[in-house]
Tab-separated table of C-alpha atoms in Angstrom:
chain	number	residue	atom	x	y	z
A	306	MET	CA	-93.673	-17.896	5.095
A	307	ASP	CA	-96.285	-15.838	6.913
A	308	TYR	CA	-97.192	-16.951	10.426
A	309	ASN	CA	-99.749	-14.182	10.934
A	310	LEU	CA	-101.267	-15.044	14.296
A	311	ASN	CA	-103.964	-12.395	13.896
A	312	TYR	CA	-105.471	-14.800	11.333
A	313	VAL	CA	-105.946	-17.323	14.142
A	314	SER	CA	-107.729	-14.819	16.385
A	315	GLU	CA	-109.984	-13.728	13.533
A	316	ASN	CA	-110.918	-17.340	12.671
A	317	LYS	CA	-110.972	-18.909	16.149
A	318	GLU	CA	-114.432	-20.489	15.943
A	319	ALA	CA	-113.940	-21.728	12.367
A	320	LEU	CA	-110.598	-23.344	13.233
A	321	GLU	CA	-111.957	-25.030	16.363
A	322	TYR	CA	-114.934	-26.280	14.327
A	323	SER	CA	-112.534	-27.635	11.701
A	324	ILE	CA	-110.417	-29.553	14.214
A	325	LYS	CA	-113.554	-31.073	15.733
A	326	LYS	CA	-115.207	-32.001	12.430
A	327	ARG	CA	-112.054	-33.476	10.898
A	328	TYR	CA	-111.809	-35.884	13.848
A	329	ILE	CA	-108.072	-35.262	14.186
A	330	HIS	CA	-106.122	-35.517	17.423
A	331	PRO	CA	-104.880	-32.042	18.452
A	332	ILE	CA	-101.129	-31.616	18.840
A	333	ILE	CA	-101.837	-30.093	22.287
A	334	GLU	CA	-104.997	-29.345	24.239
A	335	ASN	CA	-106.797	-26.261	22.868
A	336	PRO	CA	-104.199	-25.426	20.166
A	337	VAL	CA	-106.195	-22.500	18.762
A	338	GLN	CA	-106.515	-20.783	22.143
A	339	ARG	CA	-102.834	-21.416	22.841
A	340	LEU	CA	-101.923	-19.662	19.580
A	341	ILE	CA	-104.098	-16.695	20.509
A	342	ASP	CA	-102.442	-16.557	23.942
A	343	LEU	CA	-98.997	-16.766	22.338
A	344	ASN	CA	-99.906	-13.937	19.984
A	345	ASN	CA	-100.810	-11.718	22.947
A	346	ILE	CA	-97.684	-12.729	24.889
A	347	ILE	CA	-95.412	-12.012	21.911
A	348	LYS	CA	-97.004	-8.596	21.358
A	349	LYS	CA	-96.559	-7.636	25.031
A	350	GLU	CA	-92.972	-8.895	25.171
A	351	ARG	CA	-92.090	-7.020	21.984
A	352	ALA	CA	-93.589	-3.830	23.449
A	353	LYS	CA	-91.480	-4.277	26.604
A	354	ALA	CA	-88.366	-4.895	24.507
A	355	ASP	CA	-89.077	-1.760	22.460
A	356	GLU	CA	-89.444	0.242	25.681
A	357	LEU	CA	-86.100	-1.070	26.928
A	358	ARG	CA	-84.452	-0.113	23.644
A	359	HIS	CA	-85.943	3.361	23.947
A	360	ASN	CA	-84.574	3.669	27.507
A	361	ARG	CA	-81.164	2.528	26.301
A	362	ASN	CA	-81.172	5.229	23.630
A	363	VAL	CA	-82.076	7.867	26.250
A	364	ILE	CA	-79.263	6.703	28.533
A	365	SER	CA	-76.804	6.655	25.634
A	366	LYS	CA	-77.745	10.223	24.770
A	367	GLN	CA	-77.242	11.321	28.376
A	368	PHE	CA	-73.899	9.513	28.390
A	369	SER	CA	-72.680	11.547	25.425
A	370	GLU	CA	-73.881	14.803	27.034
A	371	ASN	CA	-72.168	14.179	30.417
A	372	LYS	CA	-68.622	14.092	29.096
A	373	ASP	CA	-66.941	15.419	32.247
A	374	ASP	CA	-69.039	13.748	34.975
A	375	ILE	CA	-67.050	10.540	35.613
A	376	ASP	CA	-69.329	9.170	38.371
A	377	SER	CA	-72.435	9.771	36.277
A	378	LYS	CA	-70.854	8.139	33.226
A	379	GLU	CA	-69.962	4.986	35.182
A	380	GLU	CA	-73.517	4.747	36.493
A	381	GLN	CA	-74.843	5.164	32.969
A	382	ARG	CA	-72.498	2.431	31.691
A	383	MET	CA	-73.912	0.044	34.283
A	384	LEU	CA	-77.467	0.992	33.317
A	385	VAL	CA	-76.746	0.415	29.615
A	386	ARG	CA	-75.119	-2.959	30.391
A	387	LYS	CA	-78.078	-4.037	32.525
A	388	ASN	CA	-80.480	-2.781	29.874
A	389	MET	CA	-78.743	-4.789	27.131
A	390	GLU	CA	-78.822	-7.942	29.266
A	391	GLN	CA	-82.562	-7.485	29.831
A	392	ILE	CA	-83.148	-6.994	26.104
A	393	LYS	CA	-81.147	-10.136	25.298
A	394	GLU	CA	-83.120	-12.203	27.828
A	395	MET	CA	-86.389	-10.834	26.478
A	396	GLU	CA	-85.427	-11.553	22.853
A	397	GLU	CA	-84.578	-15.130	23.813
A	398	GLU	CA	-88.007	-15.476	25.443
A	399	ILE	CA	-89.716	-14.001	22.379
A	400	GLU	CA	-87.791	-16.395	20.120
A	401	LYS	CA	-88.950	-19.326	22.262
A	402	TYR	CA	-92.591	-18.211	22.055
A	403	GLU	CA	-92.312	-17.587	18.304
A	404	LYS	CA	-90.882	-21.071	17.736
A	405	GLU	CA	-93.801	-22.632	19.615
A	406	ALA	CA	-96.268	-20.455	17.693
A	407	LYS	CA	-94.715	-21.399	14.339
A	408	GLU	CA	-94.964	-25.131	15.104
A	409	LEU	CA	-98.600	-24.792	16.164
A	410	PHE	CA	-99.460	-22.603	13.179
A	411	LEU	CA	-97.999	-25.137	10.735
A	412	TRP	CA	-100.008	-27.882	12.438
A	413	LEU	CA	-103.333	-26.065	12.046
A	414	PRO	CA	-105.721	-27.524	9.461
A	415	ASN	CA	-107.597	-25.338	7.041
A	416	VAL	CA	-111.061	-24.169	7.969
A	417	VAL	CA	-113.730	-26.468	6.586
A	418	SER	CA	-116.706	-25.671	4.372
A	419	LYS	CA	-120.112	-25.873	6.043
A	420	ASP	CA	-121.211	-27.619	2.811
A	421	ALA	CA	-118.879	-30.568	3.452
A	422	PRO	CA	-120.729	-33.655	4.738
A	423	ASP	CA	-120.044	-34.390	8.398
A	424	GLY	CA	-118.308	-37.732	8.775
A	425	LYS	CA	-115.230	-39.612	9.934
A	426	ASP	CA	-114.065	-41.261	6.700
A	427	ASP	CA	-114.919	-42.115	3.087
A	428	ASN	CA	-117.925	-44.160	4.218
A	429	ASP	CA	-119.591	-40.829	4.979
A	430	ASN	CA	-118.933	-39.277	1.556
A	431	VAL	CA	-122.050	-38.169	-0.309
A	432	GLU	CA	-122.712	-39.007	-3.951
A	433	VAL	CA	-123.316	-35.885	-6.041
A	434	ARG	CA	-123.920	-37.458	-9.463
A	435	LYS	CA	-122.979	-40.490	-11.536
A	436	TYR	CA	-122.462	-41.369	-15.192
A	437	GLY	CA	-122.801	-44.584	-17.182
A	438	ASN	CA	-124.660	-47.842	-16.786
A	439	ILE	CA	-123.113	-50.770	-14.950
A	440	GLU	CA	-123.382	-53.650	-17.426
A	441	ASP	CA	-124.334	-57.163	-16.427
A	442	ARG	CA	-121.268	-59.011	-17.700
A	443	LYS	CA	-121.914	-62.558	-18.914
A	444	PHE	CA	-118.356	-63.610	-18.089
A	445	GLU	CA	-116.073	-63.248	-15.097
A	446	VAL	CA	-113.976	-60.113	-15.461
A	447	LYS	CA	-110.356	-60.855	-14.579
A	448	ASN	CA	-108.601	-58.402	-12.319
A	449	HIS	CA	-105.892	-56.313	-13.929
A	450	ILE	CA	-102.953	-58.108	-12.355
A	451	ASP	CA	-104.065	-61.592	-13.443
A	452	LEU	CA	-104.852	-60.353	-16.941
A	453	GLY	CA	-101.656	-58.296	-17.096
A	454	LEU	CA	-99.489	-61.239	-16.051
A	455	GLU	CA	-101.270	-63.566	-18.456
A	456	LYS	CA	-100.676	-61.224	-21.399
A	457	GLY	CA	-97.139	-60.220	-20.402
A	458	LEU	CA	-98.117	-56.581	-19.835
A	459	ILE	CA	-97.316	-56.214	-16.121
A	460	ASP	CA	-94.333	-57.709	-14.283
A	461	VAL	CA	-94.372	-57.174	-10.525
A	462	GLU	CA	-92.124	-60.143	-9.734
A	463	SER	CA	-89.086	-58.679	-11.511
A	464	ALA	CA	-89.810	-55.265	-9.999
A	465	ALA	CA	-89.940	-56.790	-6.505
A	466	LYS	CA	-86.567	-58.446	-7.120
A	467	VAL	CA	-84.996	-55.230	-8.390
A	468	THR	CA	-86.721	-52.552	-6.300
A	469	GLY	CA	-89.162	-54.023	-3.785
A	470	SER	CA	-92.910	-54.310	-3.327
A	471	ARG	CA	-95.437	-51.908	-4.886
A	472	PHE	CA	-93.379	-51.381	-8.041
A	473	ALA	CA	-93.949	-52.794	-11.529
A	474	TYR	CA	-92.508	-53.122	-14.995
A	475	ILE	CA	-95.100	-52.014	-17.560
A	476	LYS	CA	-94.562	-53.706	-20.929
A	477	GLY	CA	-95.611	-53.865	-24.552
A	478	LYS	CA	-98.760	-52.156	-25.720
A	479	LEU	CA	-99.596	-51.112	-22.165
A	480	VAL	CA	-96.651	-48.682	-22.332
A	481	GLN	CA	-98.195	-47.043	-25.382
A	482	LEU	CA	-101.570	-46.935	-23.634
A	483	GLU	CA	-99.970	-45.246	-20.616
A	484	LEU	CA	-98.297	-42.589	-22.768
A	485	ALA	CA	-101.528	-42.143	-24.728
A	486	LEU	CA	-103.439	-41.389	-21.517
A	487	GLU	CA	-100.865	-38.767	-20.561
A	488	LEU	CA	-100.997	-37.098	-23.979
A	489	TYR	CA	-104.772	-37.310	-24.231
A	490	SER	CA	-105.467	-35.827	-20.792
A	491	ILE	CA	-102.878	-33.057	-21.261
A	492	GLU	CA	-104.331	-32.199	-24.667
A	493	LYS	CA	-107.897	-32.237	-23.346
A	494	ILE	CA	-107.220	-30.056	-20.308
A	495	ALA	CA	-104.930	-27.697	-22.251
A	496	SER	CA	-107.860	-27.048	-24.600
A	497	LYS	CA	-109.645	-25.540	-21.552
A	498	GLY	CA	-106.994	-22.837	-21.159
A	499	PHE	CA	-104.507	-24.710	-18.972
A	500	THR	CA	-100.799	-24.389	-19.787
A	501	PRO	CA	-98.913	-27.734	-19.915
A	502	ILE	CA	-95.848	-28.073	-17.683
A	503	ILE	CA	-93.372	-30.745	-16.560
A	504	PRO	CA	-92.104	-29.922	-13.035
A	505	PRO	CA	-88.999	-30.935	-11.059
A	506	PHE	CA	-89.365	-34.188	-9.127
A	507	MET	CA	-87.883	-32.887	-5.840
A	508	ILE	CA	-88.865	-30.189	-3.332
A	509	LYS	CA	-86.890	-28.613	-0.473
A	510	ARG	CA	-88.061	-29.310	3.071
A	511	ASP	CA	-88.998	-25.714	3.923
A	512	ILE	CA	-91.107	-25.478	0.766
A	513	TYR	CA	-92.794	-28.814	1.440
A	514	GLY	CA	-93.600	-27.576	4.938
A	515	GLY	CA	-95.635	-24.813	3.347
A	516	ILE	CA	-97.466	-26.877	0.773
A	517	ALA	CA	-98.275	-30.003	2.796
A	518	HIS	CA	-99.301	-30.774	6.365
A	519	MET	CA	-95.976	-32.345	7.346
A	520	ALA	CA	-97.205	-33.451	10.774
A	521	THR	CA	-99.469	-35.997	9.068
A	522	PHE	CA	-97.841	-36.272	5.626
A	523	GLU	CA	-94.075	-36.572	6.090
A	524	ASP	CA	-94.265	-40.332	6.707
A	525	ALA	CA	-95.561	-40.730	3.141
A	526	LEU	CA	-92.593	-38.893	1.592
A	527	TYR	CA	-89.325	-40.284	0.287
A	528	LYS	CA	-86.405	-38.260	1.590
A	529	VAL	CA	-83.382	-37.798	-0.676
A	530	THR	CA	-80.361	-38.718	1.449
A	531	GLY	CA	-76.702	-37.775	1.154
A	532	ILE	CA	-77.160	-34.273	-0.234
A	533	GLU	CA	-76.762	-32.540	3.158
A	534	GLU	CA	-73.187	-33.818	3.262
A	535	GLN	CA	-72.578	-31.869	0.063
A	536	GLY	CA	-73.926	-28.710	1.685
A	537	GLU	CA	-77.267	-28.860	-0.133
A	538	GLU	CA	-80.686	-28.399	1.458
A	539	GLU	CA	-82.770	-31.394	2.509
A	540	ARG	CA	-85.174	-32.508	-0.225
A	541	PHE	CA	-88.028	-34.932	-0.801
A	542	LEU	CA	-89.301	-36.659	-3.934
A	543	ILE	CA	-92.656	-35.208	-4.943
A	544	SER	CA	-95.668	-37.211	-3.805
A	545	THR	CA	-98.053	-35.607	-6.280
A	546	THR	CA	-97.675	-33.410	-9.351
A	547	GLU	CA	-99.519	-30.391	-7.969
A	548	HIS	CA	-96.959	-29.713	-5.229
A	549	PRO	CA	-94.138	-28.401	-7.468
A	550	LEU	CA	-96.673	-26.710	-9.761
A	551	ILE	CA	-97.900	-24.499	-6.905
A	552	ALA	CA	-94.537	-24.231	-5.128
A	553	GLN	CA	-92.922	-22.360	-8.034
A	554	TYR	CA	-94.869	-19.250	-6.949
A	555	THR	CA	-93.362	-19.161	-3.433
A	556	ASN	CA	-92.694	-15.565	-2.282
A	557	SER	CA	-94.372	-14.169	-5.402
A	558	THR	CA	-96.802	-11.321	-5.940
A	559	ILE	CA	-98.887	-11.717	-9.087
A	560	ASN	CA	-100.717	-8.875	-10.793
A	561	GLU	CA	-104.491	-9.220	-10.670
A	562	ASN	CA	-104.727	-9.035	-14.470
A	563	GLU	CA	-102.568	-12.192	-14.718
A	564	LEU	CA	-105.133	-14.245	-12.790
A	565	PRO	CA	-106.284	-16.919	-12.994
A	566	ILE	CA	-103.143	-18.975	-13.521
A	567	LYS	CA	-104.181	-22.392	-14.848
A	568	LEU	CA	-101.636	-25.184	-15.312
A	569	VAL	CA	-101.805	-28.861	-16.220
A	570	GLY	CA	-98.752	-30.884	-15.256
A	571	VAL	CA	-97.509	-34.389	-15.937
A	572	SER	CA	-94.936	-36.258	-13.877
A	573	SER	CA	-94.026	-39.338	-11.964
A	574	ALA	CA	-94.793	-39.190	-8.249
A	575	PHE	CA	-93.433	-41.147	-5.308
A	576	ARG	CA	-95.209	-42.106	-2.126
A	577	LYS	CA	-94.541	-44.556	0.678
A	578	GLU	CA	-98.278	-45.183	1.109
A	579	ALA	CA	-97.448	-45.530	4.805
A	580	GLY	CA	-101.097	-45.163	5.748
A	581	ALA	CA	-102.229	-47.893	3.354
A	582	HIS	CA	-100.633	-50.935	4.977
A	583	GLY	CA	-102.305	-54.087	3.699
A	584	LYS	CA	-104.486	-52.268	1.150
A	585	ASP	CA	-104.281	-53.077	-2.579
A	586	THR	CA	-101.031	-54.978	-2.130
A	587	LYS	CA	-101.310	-56.737	-5.507
A	588	GLY	CA	-101.061	-55.016	-8.844
A	589	ILE	CA	-100.624	-51.375	-9.793
A	590	PHE	CA	-103.558	-49.658	-8.078
A	591	ARG	CA	-101.527	-48.366	-5.110
A	592	MET	CA	-97.846	-47.956	-5.925
A	593	HIS	CA	-94.749	-46.251	-4.550
A	594	GLN	CA	-94.049	-44.807	-8.017
A	595	PHE	CA	-96.850	-43.732	-10.312
A	596	GLU	CA	-97.651	-41.332	-13.126
A	597	GLN	CA	-100.331	-38.682	-13.209
A	598	THR	CA	-101.566	-35.538	-14.837
A	599	GLU	CA	-102.753	-32.762	-12.559
A	600	GLN	CA	-104.544	-29.418	-12.765
A	601	ILE	CA	-103.873	-26.384	-10.583
A	602	VAL	CA	-105.490	-22.949	-10.451
A	603	LEU	CA	-104.332	-19.786	-8.676
A	604	CYS	CA	-107.135	-17.247	-8.447
A	605	LYS	CA	-108.862	-14.534	-6.433
A	606	PRO	CA	-110.886	-15.839	-3.460
A	607	GLU	CA	-114.247	-14.953	-4.979
A	608	ASP	CA	-113.501	-17.098	-8.061
A	609	SER	CA	-112.420	-20.275	-6.275
A	610	ASP	CA	-115.804	-22.050	-6.191
A	611	LYS	CA	-116.193	-21.556	-9.934
A	612	PHE	CA	-112.775	-23.002	-10.744
A	613	HIS	CA	-113.248	-25.864	-8.298
A	614	GLU	CA	-116.327	-26.979	-10.211
A	615	GLU	CA	-114.578	-26.339	-13.544
A	616	MET	CA	-111.711	-28.697	-12.735
A	617	VAL	CA	-114.141	-31.479	-11.837
A	618	LYS	CA	-116.096	-30.951	-15.077
A	619	ASN	CA	-112.869	-31.037	-17.127
A	620	VAL	CA	-112.093	-34.524	-15.880
A	621	GLU	CA	-115.684	-35.716	-16.066
A	622	GLU	CA	-115.484	-35.011	-19.800
A	623	ILE	CA	-112.428	-37.271	-20.000
A	624	TRP	CA	-114.148	-40.170	-18.230
A	625	LYS	CA	-117.222	-39.721	-20.405
A	626	GLU	CA	-115.097	-39.844	-23.566
A	627	LEU	CA	-113.375	-42.956	-22.218
A	628	ASN	CA	-116.928	-44.254	-21.645
A	629	ILE	CA	-116.142	-45.624	-18.201
A	630	PRO	CA	-118.848	-45.453	-15.504
A	631	TYR	CA	-117.971	-43.078	-12.672
A	632	ARG	CA	-119.476	-41.037	-9.894
A	633	VAL	CA	-118.624	-37.739	-8.192
A	634	VAL	CA	-118.706	-37.636	-4.393
A	635	SER	CA	-118.447	-34.777	-1.930
A	636	CYS	CA	-115.881	-35.814	0.672
A	637	SER	CA	-116.798	-35.836	4.332
A	638	THR	CA	-115.006	-33.629	6.839
A	639	GLY	CA	-113.045	-36.612	8.154
A	640	ASP	CA	-112.026	-37.875	4.710
A	641	MET	CA	-110.806	-34.546	3.340
A	642	GLY	CA	-107.147	-33.631	3.358
A	643	VAL	CA	-106.137	-31.505	6.357
A	644	ARG	CA	-105.379	-28.531	4.098
A	645	ASP	CA	-108.680	-28.769	2.167
A	646	PHE	CA	-111.611	-26.424	2.626
A	647	LYS	CA	-113.751	-28.536	0.314
A	648	GLN	CA	-112.998	-31.690	-1.660
A	649	TYR	CA	-114.628	-33.734	-4.397
A	650	ASP	CA	-113.518	-37.193	-5.528
A	651	ILE	CA	-114.220	-38.983	-8.795
A	652	GLU	CA	-114.589	-42.745	-8.492
A	653	ALA	CA	-114.546	-45.115	-11.480
A	654	TYR	CA	-116.431	-48.406	-11.457
A	655	LEU	CA	-114.197	-51.488	-11.539
A	656	TYR	CA	-116.015	-54.588	-12.766
A	657	SER	CA	-113.412	-56.941	-11.288
A	658	GLN	CA	-114.010	-55.486	-7.820
A	659	LYS	CA	-117.709	-54.755	-8.287
A	660	LYS	CA	-117.365	-51.316	-6.730
A	661	TYR	CA	-116.309	-47.718	-7.344
A	662	ARG	CA	-112.691	-46.768	-6.615
A	663	GLU	CA	-111.108	-43.334	-6.321
A	664	VAL	CA	-109.466	-42.047	-9.508
A	665	GLY	CA	-109.339	-38.324	-8.817
A	666	SER	CA	-109.338	-35.745	-6.045
A	667	PHE	CA	-110.235	-32.056	-6.406
A	668	ASP	CA	-109.351	-29.641	-3.627
A	669	ASN	CA	-110.105	-26.030	-2.793
A	670	THR	CA	-107.335	-25.210	-0.316
A	671	THR	CA	-108.330	-21.505	-0.089
A	672	ASP	CA	-105.373	-19.481	1.291
A	673	TRP	CA	-103.942	-22.300	3.445
A	674	ILE	CA	-100.958	-22.804	1.105
A	675	SER	CA	-100.545	-19.195	-0.011
A	676	ARG	CA	-100.159	-18.014	3.608
A	677	ARG	CA	-97.398	-20.536	4.178
A	678	LEU	CA	-95.615	-19.964	0.875
A	679	ASN	CA	-96.326	-16.208	0.792
A	680	ILE	CA	-98.152	-16.176	-2.550
A	681	LYS	CA	-100.126	-12.971	-3.104
A	682	TYR	CA	-101.757	-10.943	-5.823
A	683	ALA	CA	-101.766	-7.171	-6.202
A	684	ASP	CA	-105.091	-5.537	-7.060
A	685	LYS	CA	-105.478	-2.515	-9.334
A	686	GLU	CA	-104.827	-0.152	-6.414
A	687	GLY	CA	-101.616	-1.982	-5.525
A	688	ASN	CA	-103.011	-3.626	-2.392
A	689	LYS	CA	-101.728	-7.146	-1.777
A	690	HIS	CA	-103.920	-10.112	-0.854
A	691	TYR	CA	-103.420	-13.837	-0.425
A	692	LEU	CA	-104.723	-15.687	-3.448
A	693	TYR	CA	-106.474	-19.060	-3.400
A	694	THR	CA	-104.953	-22.291	-4.697
A	695	LEU	CA	-106.864	-25.254	-6.093
A	696	ASP	CA	-105.714	-28.609	-7.390
A	697	GLY	CA	-107.406	-31.476	-9.163
A	698	THR	CA	-106.333	-34.745	-10.709
A	699	GLY	CA	-106.221	-34.982	-14.477
A	700	LEU	CA	-105.742	-38.723	-14.723
A	701	PRO	CA	-104.011	-41.151	-12.347
A	702	ILE	CA	-102.442	-43.158	-15.154
A	703	GLN	CA	-102.124	-46.604	-13.565
A	704	ARG	CA	-105.615	-46.502	-12.068
A	705	THR	CA	-107.044	-45.396	-15.399
A	706	ILE	CA	-105.311	-48.336	-17.094
A	707	ILE	CA	-106.969	-50.640	-14.559
A	708	ALA	CA	-110.382	-49.116	-15.311
A	709	ILE	CA	-109.804	-49.601	-19.056
A	710	MET	CA	-108.692	-53.220	-18.569
A	711	ASP	CA	-111.885	-53.856	-16.591
A	712	THR	CA	-114.342	-51.932	-18.750
A	713	TYR	CA	-112.979	-52.948	-22.168
A	714	GLN	CA	-112.087	-56.550	-21.346
A	715	GLN	CA	-113.590	-59.116	-23.731
A	716	PRO	CA	-114.607	-62.729	-22.953
A	717	ASN	CA	-111.514	-64.024	-24.797
A	718	GLY	CA	-109.195	-61.832	-22.677
A	719	THR	CA	-108.447	-59.163	-25.257
A	720	ILE	CA	-108.727	-55.515	-24.248
A	721	LYS	CA	-110.378	-53.083	-26.626
A	722	VAL	CA	-108.829	-49.615	-26.837
A	723	PRO	CA	-111.230	-46.722	-26.133
A	724	ASP	CA	-112.027	-44.885	-29.365
A	725	VAL	CA	-110.636	-41.590	-28.081
A	726	LEU	CA	-107.184	-43.172	-27.553
A	727	LYS	CA	-106.813	-45.000	-30.875
A	728	LYS	CA	-105.208	-42.043	-32.656
A	729	PHE	CA	-102.469	-41.978	-30.011
A	730	VAL	CA	-101.593	-45.700	-30.097
A	731	GLY	CA	-102.340	-46.825	-33.658
A	732	PHE	CA	-104.043	-50.078	-32.656
A	733	SER	CA	-107.556	-51.020	-31.544
A	734	GLU	CA	-107.014	-53.881	-29.102
A	735	ILE	CA	-104.433	-55.413	-26.803
């Protein structure tokens, strides 16, 4: 991982602006300035240590030349010993400063786009566009959990007995619908030049520290226990599909002609939802275990805006083909993820709740991840540069099922299957 503190000096104003506009509490007072000060201290201390090493080499050379001068040799031995003690003390000081700098560097958020709306939370997000008409239903639309229980499609009671809250057994035709959504979204996004991939479901701690802002995110992760006793590295279950998709390129240099790299992954994901206490406690909207498809792009910096918009459009096509009303919002500075330069969300309309709910997030993380995971590309001249990483939801499977149950619910309680999914399931209603 690259903790290049010159980056902090070069982006001082942008980083201070980001901390202010994200409305986050700094880990210490003036963290950016402290990093700049640490950078200068470390440089000076290293220069002093190098000078001491040079002096030691001079003394050692004199020692070898004065073979017969016993008094001089003893004096030189004492000088070398003192010199080595000074170097050791200085290296310990440098190590202490470097440790502090590393912790502060990992805490830093990404810089934030000046195009991002200024605001503290999702109430300040700005609608960019919307699709579909909100119908005036002549019957009361049942929420997904009541309808799912009534039809024997969702069983949260058994899951609570076996595993705990925020888990569910999905049953019957809803299983086929879930698998159909995975296949359909993978097929659709793959047709846009994205390579399908199924990733591992665990990530090592040091890798997760590069791909996520652990200071604010670790509480949401499930740690795998017991493996340290077997001499294995600490690991966490993945909290979203994009993390292992990007992490596979750690410490890699990619040739420019191989860019962009475009992947679409499918996996289960696991999250404590520690920050969502009391929210969406019933049903399958906010779960500890969920399925999703996800897009990622690795590209040159100048291409990132284009691919950011492309990923959003890919998924808009899916929601249009599902014929479910949605809107795209530009996330405010306070609602964006700490690692995001710019973020869009897609929100689907849920008739049972009479409001839009988030069903996708699309992030341009610029070089925030690549600096931490040391992911670079080599241009035609052989020069190496940090590439940009982007991620965007394909479909959050459970939330999409909820949107289908709302949108396609009939007065008699049956659920029509969207036309685009019928070829995957072989039936037209549930």
